[in-house]
XYZ file of C-alpha atoms in Angstrom:
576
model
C 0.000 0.000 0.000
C 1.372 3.541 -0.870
C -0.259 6.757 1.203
C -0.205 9.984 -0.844
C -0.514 13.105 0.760
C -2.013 16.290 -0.867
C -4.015 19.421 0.187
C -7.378 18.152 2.112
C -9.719 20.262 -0.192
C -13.516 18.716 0.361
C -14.376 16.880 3.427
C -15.674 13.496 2.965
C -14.341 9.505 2.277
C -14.464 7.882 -0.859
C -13.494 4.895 -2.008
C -13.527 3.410 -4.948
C -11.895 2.672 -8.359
C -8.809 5.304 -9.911
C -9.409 6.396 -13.043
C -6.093 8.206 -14.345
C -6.716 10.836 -17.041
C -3.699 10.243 -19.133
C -1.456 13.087 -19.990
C -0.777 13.621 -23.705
C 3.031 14.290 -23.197
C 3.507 11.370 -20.285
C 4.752 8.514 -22.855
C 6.476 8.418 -26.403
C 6.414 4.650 -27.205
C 4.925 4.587 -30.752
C 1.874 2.329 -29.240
C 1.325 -0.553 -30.941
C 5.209 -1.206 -32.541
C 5.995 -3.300 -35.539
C 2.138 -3.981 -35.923
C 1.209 -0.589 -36.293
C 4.608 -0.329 -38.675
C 2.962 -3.437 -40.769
C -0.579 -2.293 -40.666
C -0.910 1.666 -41.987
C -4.331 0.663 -43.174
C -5.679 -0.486 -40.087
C -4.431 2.279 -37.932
C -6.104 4.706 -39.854
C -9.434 2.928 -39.708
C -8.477 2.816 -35.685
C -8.430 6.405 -35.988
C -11.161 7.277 -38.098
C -12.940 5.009 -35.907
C -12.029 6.711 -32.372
C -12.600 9.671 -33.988
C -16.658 8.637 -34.142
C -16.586 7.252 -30.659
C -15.322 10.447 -29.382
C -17.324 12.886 -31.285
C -20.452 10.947 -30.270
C -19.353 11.244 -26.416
C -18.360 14.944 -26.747
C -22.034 15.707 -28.394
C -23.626 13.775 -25.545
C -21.451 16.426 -23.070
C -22.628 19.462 -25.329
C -25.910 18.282 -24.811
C -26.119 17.634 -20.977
C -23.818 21.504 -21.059
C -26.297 23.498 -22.924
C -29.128 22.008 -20.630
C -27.597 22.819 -17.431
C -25.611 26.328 -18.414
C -26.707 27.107 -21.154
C -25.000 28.105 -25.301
C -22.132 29.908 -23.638
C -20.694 27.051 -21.572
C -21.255 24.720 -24.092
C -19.339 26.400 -26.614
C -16.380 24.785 -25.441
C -17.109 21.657 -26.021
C -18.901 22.416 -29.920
C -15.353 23.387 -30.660
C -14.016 20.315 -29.933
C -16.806 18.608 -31.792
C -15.451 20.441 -35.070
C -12.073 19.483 -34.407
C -13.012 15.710 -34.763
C -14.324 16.748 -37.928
C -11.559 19.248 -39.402
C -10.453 17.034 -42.151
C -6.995 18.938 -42.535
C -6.193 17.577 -39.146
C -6.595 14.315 -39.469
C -5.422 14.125 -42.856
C -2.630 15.141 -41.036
C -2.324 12.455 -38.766
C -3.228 10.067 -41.219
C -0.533 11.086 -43.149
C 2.046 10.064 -40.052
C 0.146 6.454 -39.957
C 0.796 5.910 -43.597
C 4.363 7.295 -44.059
C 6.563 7.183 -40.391
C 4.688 3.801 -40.023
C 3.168 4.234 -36.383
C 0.080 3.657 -34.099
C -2.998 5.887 -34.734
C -2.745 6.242 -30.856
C 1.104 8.041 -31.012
C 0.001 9.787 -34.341
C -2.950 12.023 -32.545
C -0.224 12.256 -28.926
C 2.410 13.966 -31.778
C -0.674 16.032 -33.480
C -1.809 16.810 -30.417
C 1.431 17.878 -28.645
C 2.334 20.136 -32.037
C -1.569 22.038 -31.925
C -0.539 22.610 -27.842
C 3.199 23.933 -28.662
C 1.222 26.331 -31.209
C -1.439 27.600 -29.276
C 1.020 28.200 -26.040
C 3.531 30.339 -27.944
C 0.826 32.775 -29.427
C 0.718 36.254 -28.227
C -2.976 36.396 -27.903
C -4.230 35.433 -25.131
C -7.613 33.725 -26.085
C -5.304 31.755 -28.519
C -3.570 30.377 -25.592
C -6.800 29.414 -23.854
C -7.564 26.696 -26.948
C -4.457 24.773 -25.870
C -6.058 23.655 -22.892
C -8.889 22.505 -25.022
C -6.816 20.803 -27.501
C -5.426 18.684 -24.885
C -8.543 17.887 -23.225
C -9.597 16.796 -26.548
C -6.511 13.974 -26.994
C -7.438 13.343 -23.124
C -10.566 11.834 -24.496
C -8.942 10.577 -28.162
C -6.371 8.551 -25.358
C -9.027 6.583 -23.690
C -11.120 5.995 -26.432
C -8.366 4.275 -27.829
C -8.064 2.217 -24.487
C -11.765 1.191 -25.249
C -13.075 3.329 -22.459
C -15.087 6.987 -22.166
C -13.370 9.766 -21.113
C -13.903 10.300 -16.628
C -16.921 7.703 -16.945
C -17.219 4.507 -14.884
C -18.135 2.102 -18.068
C -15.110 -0.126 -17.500
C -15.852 -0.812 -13.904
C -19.321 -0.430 -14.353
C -20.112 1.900 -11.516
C -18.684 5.406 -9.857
C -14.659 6.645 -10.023
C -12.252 8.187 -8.596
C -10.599 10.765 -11.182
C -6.945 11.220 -10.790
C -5.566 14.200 -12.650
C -3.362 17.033 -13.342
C -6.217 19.267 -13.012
C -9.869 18.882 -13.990
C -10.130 19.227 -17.692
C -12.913 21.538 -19.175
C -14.996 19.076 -20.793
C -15.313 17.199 -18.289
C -16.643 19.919 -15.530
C -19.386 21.504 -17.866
C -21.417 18.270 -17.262
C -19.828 16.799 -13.936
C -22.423 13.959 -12.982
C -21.748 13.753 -8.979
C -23.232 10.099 -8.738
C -20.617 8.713 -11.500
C -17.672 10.478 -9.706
C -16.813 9.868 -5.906
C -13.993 11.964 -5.912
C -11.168 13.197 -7.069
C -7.457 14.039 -6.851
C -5.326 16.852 -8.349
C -1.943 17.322 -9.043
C -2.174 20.785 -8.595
C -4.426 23.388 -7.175
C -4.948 24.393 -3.554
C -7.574 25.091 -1.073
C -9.196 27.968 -2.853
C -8.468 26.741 -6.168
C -11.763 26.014 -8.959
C -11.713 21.842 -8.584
C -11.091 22.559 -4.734
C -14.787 24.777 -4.246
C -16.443 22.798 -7.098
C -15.618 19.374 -5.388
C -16.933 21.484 -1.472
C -20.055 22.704 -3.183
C -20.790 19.116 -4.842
C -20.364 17.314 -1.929
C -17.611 15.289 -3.167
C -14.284 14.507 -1.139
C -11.153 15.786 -2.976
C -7.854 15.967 -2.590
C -5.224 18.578 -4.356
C -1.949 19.509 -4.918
C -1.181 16.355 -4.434
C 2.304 15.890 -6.616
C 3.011 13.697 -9.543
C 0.805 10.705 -9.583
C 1.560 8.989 -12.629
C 3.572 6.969 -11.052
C 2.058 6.307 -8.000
C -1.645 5.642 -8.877
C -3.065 3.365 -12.029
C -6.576 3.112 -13.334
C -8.325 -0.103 -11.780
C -6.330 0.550 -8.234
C -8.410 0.617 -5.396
C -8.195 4.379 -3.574
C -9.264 5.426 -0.420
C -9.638 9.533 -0.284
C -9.849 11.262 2.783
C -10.857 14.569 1.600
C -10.694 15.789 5.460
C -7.194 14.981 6.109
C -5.400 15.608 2.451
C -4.981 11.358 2.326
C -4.752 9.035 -0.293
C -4.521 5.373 0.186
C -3.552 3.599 -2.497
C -4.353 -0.080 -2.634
C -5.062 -0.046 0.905
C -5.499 -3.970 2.977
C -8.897 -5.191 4.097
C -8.855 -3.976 7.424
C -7.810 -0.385 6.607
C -10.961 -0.727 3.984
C -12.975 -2.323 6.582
C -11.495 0.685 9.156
C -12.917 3.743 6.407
C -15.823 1.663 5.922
C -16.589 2.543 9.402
C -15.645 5.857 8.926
C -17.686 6.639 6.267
C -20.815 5.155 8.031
C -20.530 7.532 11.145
C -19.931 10.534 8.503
C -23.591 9.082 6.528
C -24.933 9.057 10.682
C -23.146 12.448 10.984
C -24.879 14.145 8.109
C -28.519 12.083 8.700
C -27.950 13.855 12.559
C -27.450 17.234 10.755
C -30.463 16.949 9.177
C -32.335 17.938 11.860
C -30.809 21.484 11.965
C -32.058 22.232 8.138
C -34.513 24.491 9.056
C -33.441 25.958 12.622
C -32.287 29.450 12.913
C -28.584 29.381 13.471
C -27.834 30.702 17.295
C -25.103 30.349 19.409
C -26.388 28.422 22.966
C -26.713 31.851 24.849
C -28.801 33.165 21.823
C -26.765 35.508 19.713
C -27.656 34.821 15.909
C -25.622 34.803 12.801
C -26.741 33.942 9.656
C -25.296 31.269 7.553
C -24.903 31.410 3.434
C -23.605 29.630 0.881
C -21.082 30.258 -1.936
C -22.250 29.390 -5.594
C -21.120 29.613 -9.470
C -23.948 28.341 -11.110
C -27.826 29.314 -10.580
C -28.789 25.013 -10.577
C -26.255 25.149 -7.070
C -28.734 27.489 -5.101
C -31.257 24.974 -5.105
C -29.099 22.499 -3.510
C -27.921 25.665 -0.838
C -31.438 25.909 0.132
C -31.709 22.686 0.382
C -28.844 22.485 2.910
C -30.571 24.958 5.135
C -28.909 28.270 3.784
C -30.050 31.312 5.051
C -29.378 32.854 1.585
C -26.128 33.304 -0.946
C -24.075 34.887 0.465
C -21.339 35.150 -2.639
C -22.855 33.992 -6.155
C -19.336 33.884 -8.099
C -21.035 35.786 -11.433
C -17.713 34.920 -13.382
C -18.080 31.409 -13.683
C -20.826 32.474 -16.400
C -18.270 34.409 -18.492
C -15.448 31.472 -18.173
C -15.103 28.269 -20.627
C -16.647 30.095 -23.744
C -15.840 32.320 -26.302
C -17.769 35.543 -25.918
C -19.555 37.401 -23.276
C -23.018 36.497 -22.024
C -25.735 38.378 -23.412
C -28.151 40.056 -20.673
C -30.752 37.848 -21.443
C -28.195 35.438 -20.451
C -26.928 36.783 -17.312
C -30.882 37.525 -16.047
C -31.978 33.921 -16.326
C -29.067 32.644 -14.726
C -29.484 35.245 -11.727
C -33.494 35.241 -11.991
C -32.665 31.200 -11.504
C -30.971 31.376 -8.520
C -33.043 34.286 -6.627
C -36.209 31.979 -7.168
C -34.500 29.196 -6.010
C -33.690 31.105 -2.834
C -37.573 32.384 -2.140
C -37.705 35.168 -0.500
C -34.117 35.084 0.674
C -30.580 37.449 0.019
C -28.974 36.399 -2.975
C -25.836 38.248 -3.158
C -24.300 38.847 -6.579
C -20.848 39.520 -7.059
C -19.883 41.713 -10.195
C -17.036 40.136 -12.599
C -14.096 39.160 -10.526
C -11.543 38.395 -13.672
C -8.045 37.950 -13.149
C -5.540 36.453 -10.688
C -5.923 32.830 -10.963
C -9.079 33.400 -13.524
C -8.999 34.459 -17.107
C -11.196 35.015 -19.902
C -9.098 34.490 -22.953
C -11.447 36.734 -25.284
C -11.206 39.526 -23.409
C -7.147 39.537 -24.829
C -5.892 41.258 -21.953
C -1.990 41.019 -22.167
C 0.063 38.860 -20.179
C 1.006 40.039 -16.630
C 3.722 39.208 -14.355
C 2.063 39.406 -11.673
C -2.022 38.995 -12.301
C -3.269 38.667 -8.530
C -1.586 42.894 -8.444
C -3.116 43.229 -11.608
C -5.932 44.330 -14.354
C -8.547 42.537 -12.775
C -11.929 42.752 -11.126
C -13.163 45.537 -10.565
C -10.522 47.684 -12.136
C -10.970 45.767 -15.549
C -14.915 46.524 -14.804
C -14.713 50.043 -14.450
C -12.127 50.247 -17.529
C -14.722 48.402 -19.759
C -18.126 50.514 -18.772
C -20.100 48.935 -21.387
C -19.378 45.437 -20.092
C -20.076 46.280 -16.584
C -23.048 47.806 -17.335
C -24.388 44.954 -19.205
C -24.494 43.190 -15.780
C -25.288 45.938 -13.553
C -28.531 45.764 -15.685
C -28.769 42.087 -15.722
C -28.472 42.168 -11.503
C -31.031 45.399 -11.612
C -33.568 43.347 -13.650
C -33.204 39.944 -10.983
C -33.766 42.124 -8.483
C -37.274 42.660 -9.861
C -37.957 38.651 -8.288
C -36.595 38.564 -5.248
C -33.935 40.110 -2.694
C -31.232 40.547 -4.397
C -27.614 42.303 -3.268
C -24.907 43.792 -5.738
C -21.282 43.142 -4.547
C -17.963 45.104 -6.374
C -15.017 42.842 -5.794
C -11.304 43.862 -4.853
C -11.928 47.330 -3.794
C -9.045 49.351 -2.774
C -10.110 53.483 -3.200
C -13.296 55.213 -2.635
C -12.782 56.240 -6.089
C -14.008 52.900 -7.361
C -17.044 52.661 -4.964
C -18.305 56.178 -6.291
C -17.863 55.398 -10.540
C -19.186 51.884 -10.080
C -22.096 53.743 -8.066
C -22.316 56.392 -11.038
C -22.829 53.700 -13.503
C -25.126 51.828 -11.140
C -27.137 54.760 -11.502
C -26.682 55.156 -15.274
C -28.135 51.487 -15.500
C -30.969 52.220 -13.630
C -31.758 55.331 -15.564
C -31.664 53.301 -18.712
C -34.195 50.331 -17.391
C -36.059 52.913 -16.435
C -36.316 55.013 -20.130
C -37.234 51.189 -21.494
C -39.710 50.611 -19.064
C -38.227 47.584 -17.595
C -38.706 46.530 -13.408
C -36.233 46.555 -11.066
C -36.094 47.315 -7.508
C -34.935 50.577 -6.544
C -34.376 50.007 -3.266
C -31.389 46.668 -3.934
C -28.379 46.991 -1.611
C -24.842 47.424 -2.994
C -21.666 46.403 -1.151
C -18.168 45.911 -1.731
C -16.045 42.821 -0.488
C -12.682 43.750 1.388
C -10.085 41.944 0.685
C -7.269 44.186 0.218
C -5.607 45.801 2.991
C -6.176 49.199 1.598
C -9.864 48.237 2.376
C -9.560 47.182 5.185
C -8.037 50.346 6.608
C -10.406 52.426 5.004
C -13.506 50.835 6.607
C -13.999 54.031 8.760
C -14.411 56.055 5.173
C -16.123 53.326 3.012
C -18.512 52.176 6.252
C -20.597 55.033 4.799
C -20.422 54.565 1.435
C -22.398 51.499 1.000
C -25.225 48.979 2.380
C -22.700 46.198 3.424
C -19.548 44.955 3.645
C -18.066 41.131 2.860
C -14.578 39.795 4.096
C -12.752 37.759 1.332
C -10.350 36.025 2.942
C -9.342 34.151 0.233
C -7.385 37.139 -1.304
C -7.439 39.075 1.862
C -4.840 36.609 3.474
C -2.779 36.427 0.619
C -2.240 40.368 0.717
C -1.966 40.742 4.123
C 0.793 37.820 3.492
C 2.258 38.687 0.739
C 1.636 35.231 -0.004
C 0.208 33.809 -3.670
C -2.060 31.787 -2.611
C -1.957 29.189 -5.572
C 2.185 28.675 -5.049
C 2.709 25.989 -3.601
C 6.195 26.673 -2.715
C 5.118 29.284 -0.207
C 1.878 27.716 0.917
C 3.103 27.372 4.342
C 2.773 31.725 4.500
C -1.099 31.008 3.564
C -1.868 31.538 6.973
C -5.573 32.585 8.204
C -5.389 32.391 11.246
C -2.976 35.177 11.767
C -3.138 37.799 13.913
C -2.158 40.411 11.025
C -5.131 38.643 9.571
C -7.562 38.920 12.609
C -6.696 42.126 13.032
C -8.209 43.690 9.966
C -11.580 41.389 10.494
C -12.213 42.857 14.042
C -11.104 46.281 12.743
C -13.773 45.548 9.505
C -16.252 44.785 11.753
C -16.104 47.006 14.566
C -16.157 50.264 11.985
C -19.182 48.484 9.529
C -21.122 48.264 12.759
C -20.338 51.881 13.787
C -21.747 52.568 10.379
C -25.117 50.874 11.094
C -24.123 48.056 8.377
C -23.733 44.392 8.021
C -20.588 42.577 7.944
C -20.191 39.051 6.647
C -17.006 36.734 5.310
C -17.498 34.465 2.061
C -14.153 33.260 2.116
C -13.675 29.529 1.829
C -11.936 29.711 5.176
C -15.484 30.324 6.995
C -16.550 26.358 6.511
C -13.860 25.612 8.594
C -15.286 24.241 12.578
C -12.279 25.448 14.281
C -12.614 29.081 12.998
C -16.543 29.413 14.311
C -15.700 30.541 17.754
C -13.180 33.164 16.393
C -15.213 34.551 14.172
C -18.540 34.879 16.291
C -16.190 37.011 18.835
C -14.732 39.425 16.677
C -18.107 40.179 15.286
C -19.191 38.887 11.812
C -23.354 39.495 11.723
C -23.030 35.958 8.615
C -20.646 33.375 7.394
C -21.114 32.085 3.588
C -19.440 29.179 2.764
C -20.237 26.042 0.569
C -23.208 24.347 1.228
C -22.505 20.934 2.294
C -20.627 22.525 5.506
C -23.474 24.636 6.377
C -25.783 22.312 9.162
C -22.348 21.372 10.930
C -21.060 24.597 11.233
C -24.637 25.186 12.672
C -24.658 22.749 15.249
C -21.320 23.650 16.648
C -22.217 27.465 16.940
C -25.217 26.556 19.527
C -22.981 24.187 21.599
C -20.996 28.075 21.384
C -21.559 30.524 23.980
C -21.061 33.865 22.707
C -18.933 35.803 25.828
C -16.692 33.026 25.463
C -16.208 33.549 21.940
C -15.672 37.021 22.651
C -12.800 36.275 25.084
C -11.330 34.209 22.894
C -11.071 36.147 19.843
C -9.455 39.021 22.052
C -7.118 36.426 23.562
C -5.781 35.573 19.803
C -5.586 39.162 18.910
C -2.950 39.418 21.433
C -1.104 36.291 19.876
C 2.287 37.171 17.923
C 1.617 33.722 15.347
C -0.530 31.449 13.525
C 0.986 28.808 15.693
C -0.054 30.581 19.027
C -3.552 31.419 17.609
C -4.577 27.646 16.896
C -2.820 26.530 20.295
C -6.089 28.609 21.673
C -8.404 26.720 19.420
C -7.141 23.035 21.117
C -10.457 21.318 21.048
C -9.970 20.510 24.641
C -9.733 24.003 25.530
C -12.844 25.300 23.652
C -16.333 25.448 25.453
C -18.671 23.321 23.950
């Protein structure tokens, strides 16, 4: 048995069957050897033949994409459809069969590999996107060839395991959670996009884990611990037998939750805070409510302009808001404007290169640079506010300068609905997240300036720690808990509540148990986090008492480290 060890990204044990998504530059044998060099004829049928299987597969994906996220998400995938179809292309590779004499399989690795060098040394940025997309394609060319579907469970006949470098495009469009258990990354981090798909899913995962291709092959049994950041690989019977149990007090564990669905969420001396949930997609506020949210708190609006090839019309944007505010009935939805750049790029957009993206053109600053684009959602988020209570969140604020233009064209949108004669609610709140420092230190000036505030942590820690949150080389600086970190939350909170306004945190860090009791005493009115932590993080904040939350959180202010902070969370030392 081998134990891999990774970053514990989505609670939960799986175990089941690994299902390795190959890499198109891992091998260079030429396949199939002196057959393939004897039979040109029958390699190329091979191909042509592939080339079927996997255009049938990819128009099953487009289909289940369009359904769930509409044309725009989908788009990705057509465009691989036409590239099983481009004849120059395979001509090409057909060309390699008949005259070097080798399998169809290395023919479409070296086409492949060629389209990728291409597409990665282009100055346009967009361009560089379709690399990913080429090789997502010979992902699913690869296992065709193997006699098996792309990420599916056909050849074991029931759910997977995926085991990856990261989670290819195709493949996340039209995720089906009851064929895939889990997963494990080779890269990525806490706060990376497999990392909050797998938490709001459900589904254990486990990233940055290393190289696996030589430590995990498809048909291997895995165990993933998705808590603890462990693999087992192969494990004996009695350490399956051992998870086996562990799973079945997690299934007790969440039927136990169940009862706290539709409670109000109090600590045991009475003090309320609400609890939210994070979302990309309008279908995942359905589940949220379902998981007893008290609303959504952060709906990630960029995840509709990512994997496609233009922006989404207004139209577009509307139903996918209007979707999730229904879902929610009655309840805050909270809509964050386009939060581009960093770690998250539109390729059509053909912004330049940047050395340094997280410090760069993104978010708001690319928002208020492109007012016809921003506007175009402001008037999307205006016309969902028309069914339900809905919020309007500016991202990665750092001057009162940008929270007065975004509020002039906020007001230029309305002005415009209004000329056409279309609803909206005049009254909708508008807040900014803090995650900068700069933010932070303004919240006596920008307190006044808007309806509510929202603590990012996932950038604000990275800031405050000069710490990129997605290098793994420095991961160790990623450090929440902080006092530099603490700091500027009881400082956000103390001056948004001098200013008569709520104060909330959305970042991924707020799912976390042992944070609860810290961040009840220094303050936060809500916590939004992904919804399959939501009814545990409610039962442990009413075995809380709220004074001793207070006391602790000042205690940890006082605290010089990380290390010193956590030594005050000790489970044995907290009240419960």
């Amino acid at each position: 048995m081998n134990t891999i060890r990774g970053i514990a990204a989505a609670e939960g044990i799986a175990i089941g069957t690994a299902w390795v998504l190959p890499h198109i530059d891992a091998e260079d044998e030429q396949g199939e050897g002196a057959e393939a060099a004897a039979e040109p004829e029958r390699q190329k049928l091979k191909l042509q033949q592939t080339l079927e299987r996997v255009r049938q597969d990819l128009e099953k994906v487009y289909e289940q994409a369009q359904a769930k996220h509409g044309d725009g998400t989908a788009k990705i995938v057509k465009g691989q459809i036409l590239m099983t179809k481009d004849r120059s292309w395979i001509e090409g590779m057909a060309r390699l069969i008949e005259e070097e004499r080798v399998s169809a399989e290395f023919a479409v690795k070296t086409k492949v590999d060629e389209l990728i060098r291409m597409f990665e040394s282009m100055d346009n940025a967009y361009m560089r996107e379709r690399a990913s997309d080429v090789r997502d394609l010979g992902n699913r060319l690869l296992m065709r060839f193997k006699g098996a579907a792309y990420g599916g469970g056909e050849p074991f006949g029931g759910p997977v395991v995926w085991v990856a470098n990261d989670l290819p495009p195709s493949l996340t469009v039209a995720l089906d959670p009851d064929t895939v258990q889990a997963w494990i990354t080779e890269t990525g981090g806490r706060t990376s996009h497999s990392s909050i798909l797998a938490r709001s899913l459900g589904i254990p995962a486990v990233v940055g884990a290393g190289d696996l291709r030589e430590r995990i092959r498809t048909g291997q049994t895995l165990i993933v611990d998705g808590g603890s950041g462990v693999v087992l690989v192969d494990p004996s019977p009695a350490l399956l037998r051992e998870y086996e149990e562990k799973r079945r007090k997690l299934a007790e564990s969440s039927s136990r939750l169940a009862r706290w669905k539709d409670e109000p969420t109090a600590t045991a001396d009475g003090k309320r805070i609400a609890l939210q949930a994070n979302i990309g997609h309008a279908d995942e506020a359905s589940e949220a409510s379902r998981q007893g949210a008290e609303g959504i708190g952060l709906f990630r609006s960029e995840f509709l302009f990512m994997h496609r090839d233009d922006f989404p019309a207004e139209d577009e944007q509307l139903a996918a808001y209007r979707k999730s505010v229904e879902s929610m009935d009655g309840k805050p939805v909270t809509i964050r404007t386009l939060d581009i750049g960093g770690d998250k790029e539109l390729p059509y957009l053909q912004v330049p290169k940047e050395l340094n993206p997280f410090l760069g053109y993104r978010a708001i600053r690319l928002c208020l640079d492109r007012p016809r684009l921003f506007l175009t959602q402001l008037r999307a988020i205006l016309r969902a506010s028309h069914y339900g209570q809905v919020r309007l969140m500016l991202p990665m604020i750092c001057a009162a300068e940008e929270i007065r233009e975004a509020h002039r064209l906020l007001q230029q949108a309305r002005e415009e609905l209004e000329r056409e004669g279309i609803a909206y609610d005049p009254y909708m709140k508008v807040g900014i997240m803090v995650e900068t420092p700069a933010a932070a230190l303004l919240m006596d000036q920008f307190g006044g300036m808007v309806d509510f505030v929202s603590i990012g942590t996932n950038d604000l820690v990275q800031y405050t720690m000069a710490c990129d949150r997605m290098n793994e080389a420095v991961a160790r600086l990623y450090q929440p808990y902080h006092p530099a970190v603490l700091r500027q939350i009881r400082y956000i909170a103390e001056q948004a509540h001098r200013h008569g306004i709520t104060v909330s945190l959305c970042g991924e860090w707020g799912s976390e148990a042992s944070a609860l009791p810290l961040l009840i005493g220094l303050g936060l009115d809500a916590i939004s986090m992904s919804a399959s932590s939501i009814l545990g993080i409610r039962e442990r904040a009413a075995s809380l008492d709220s004074e001793y939350c207070a006391q602790l959180a000042a205690a940890a202010l006082q605290c010089a480290s990380q290390e010193e902070v956590l030594s005050l969370l000790n489970p044995s030392k907290i009240q419960s």
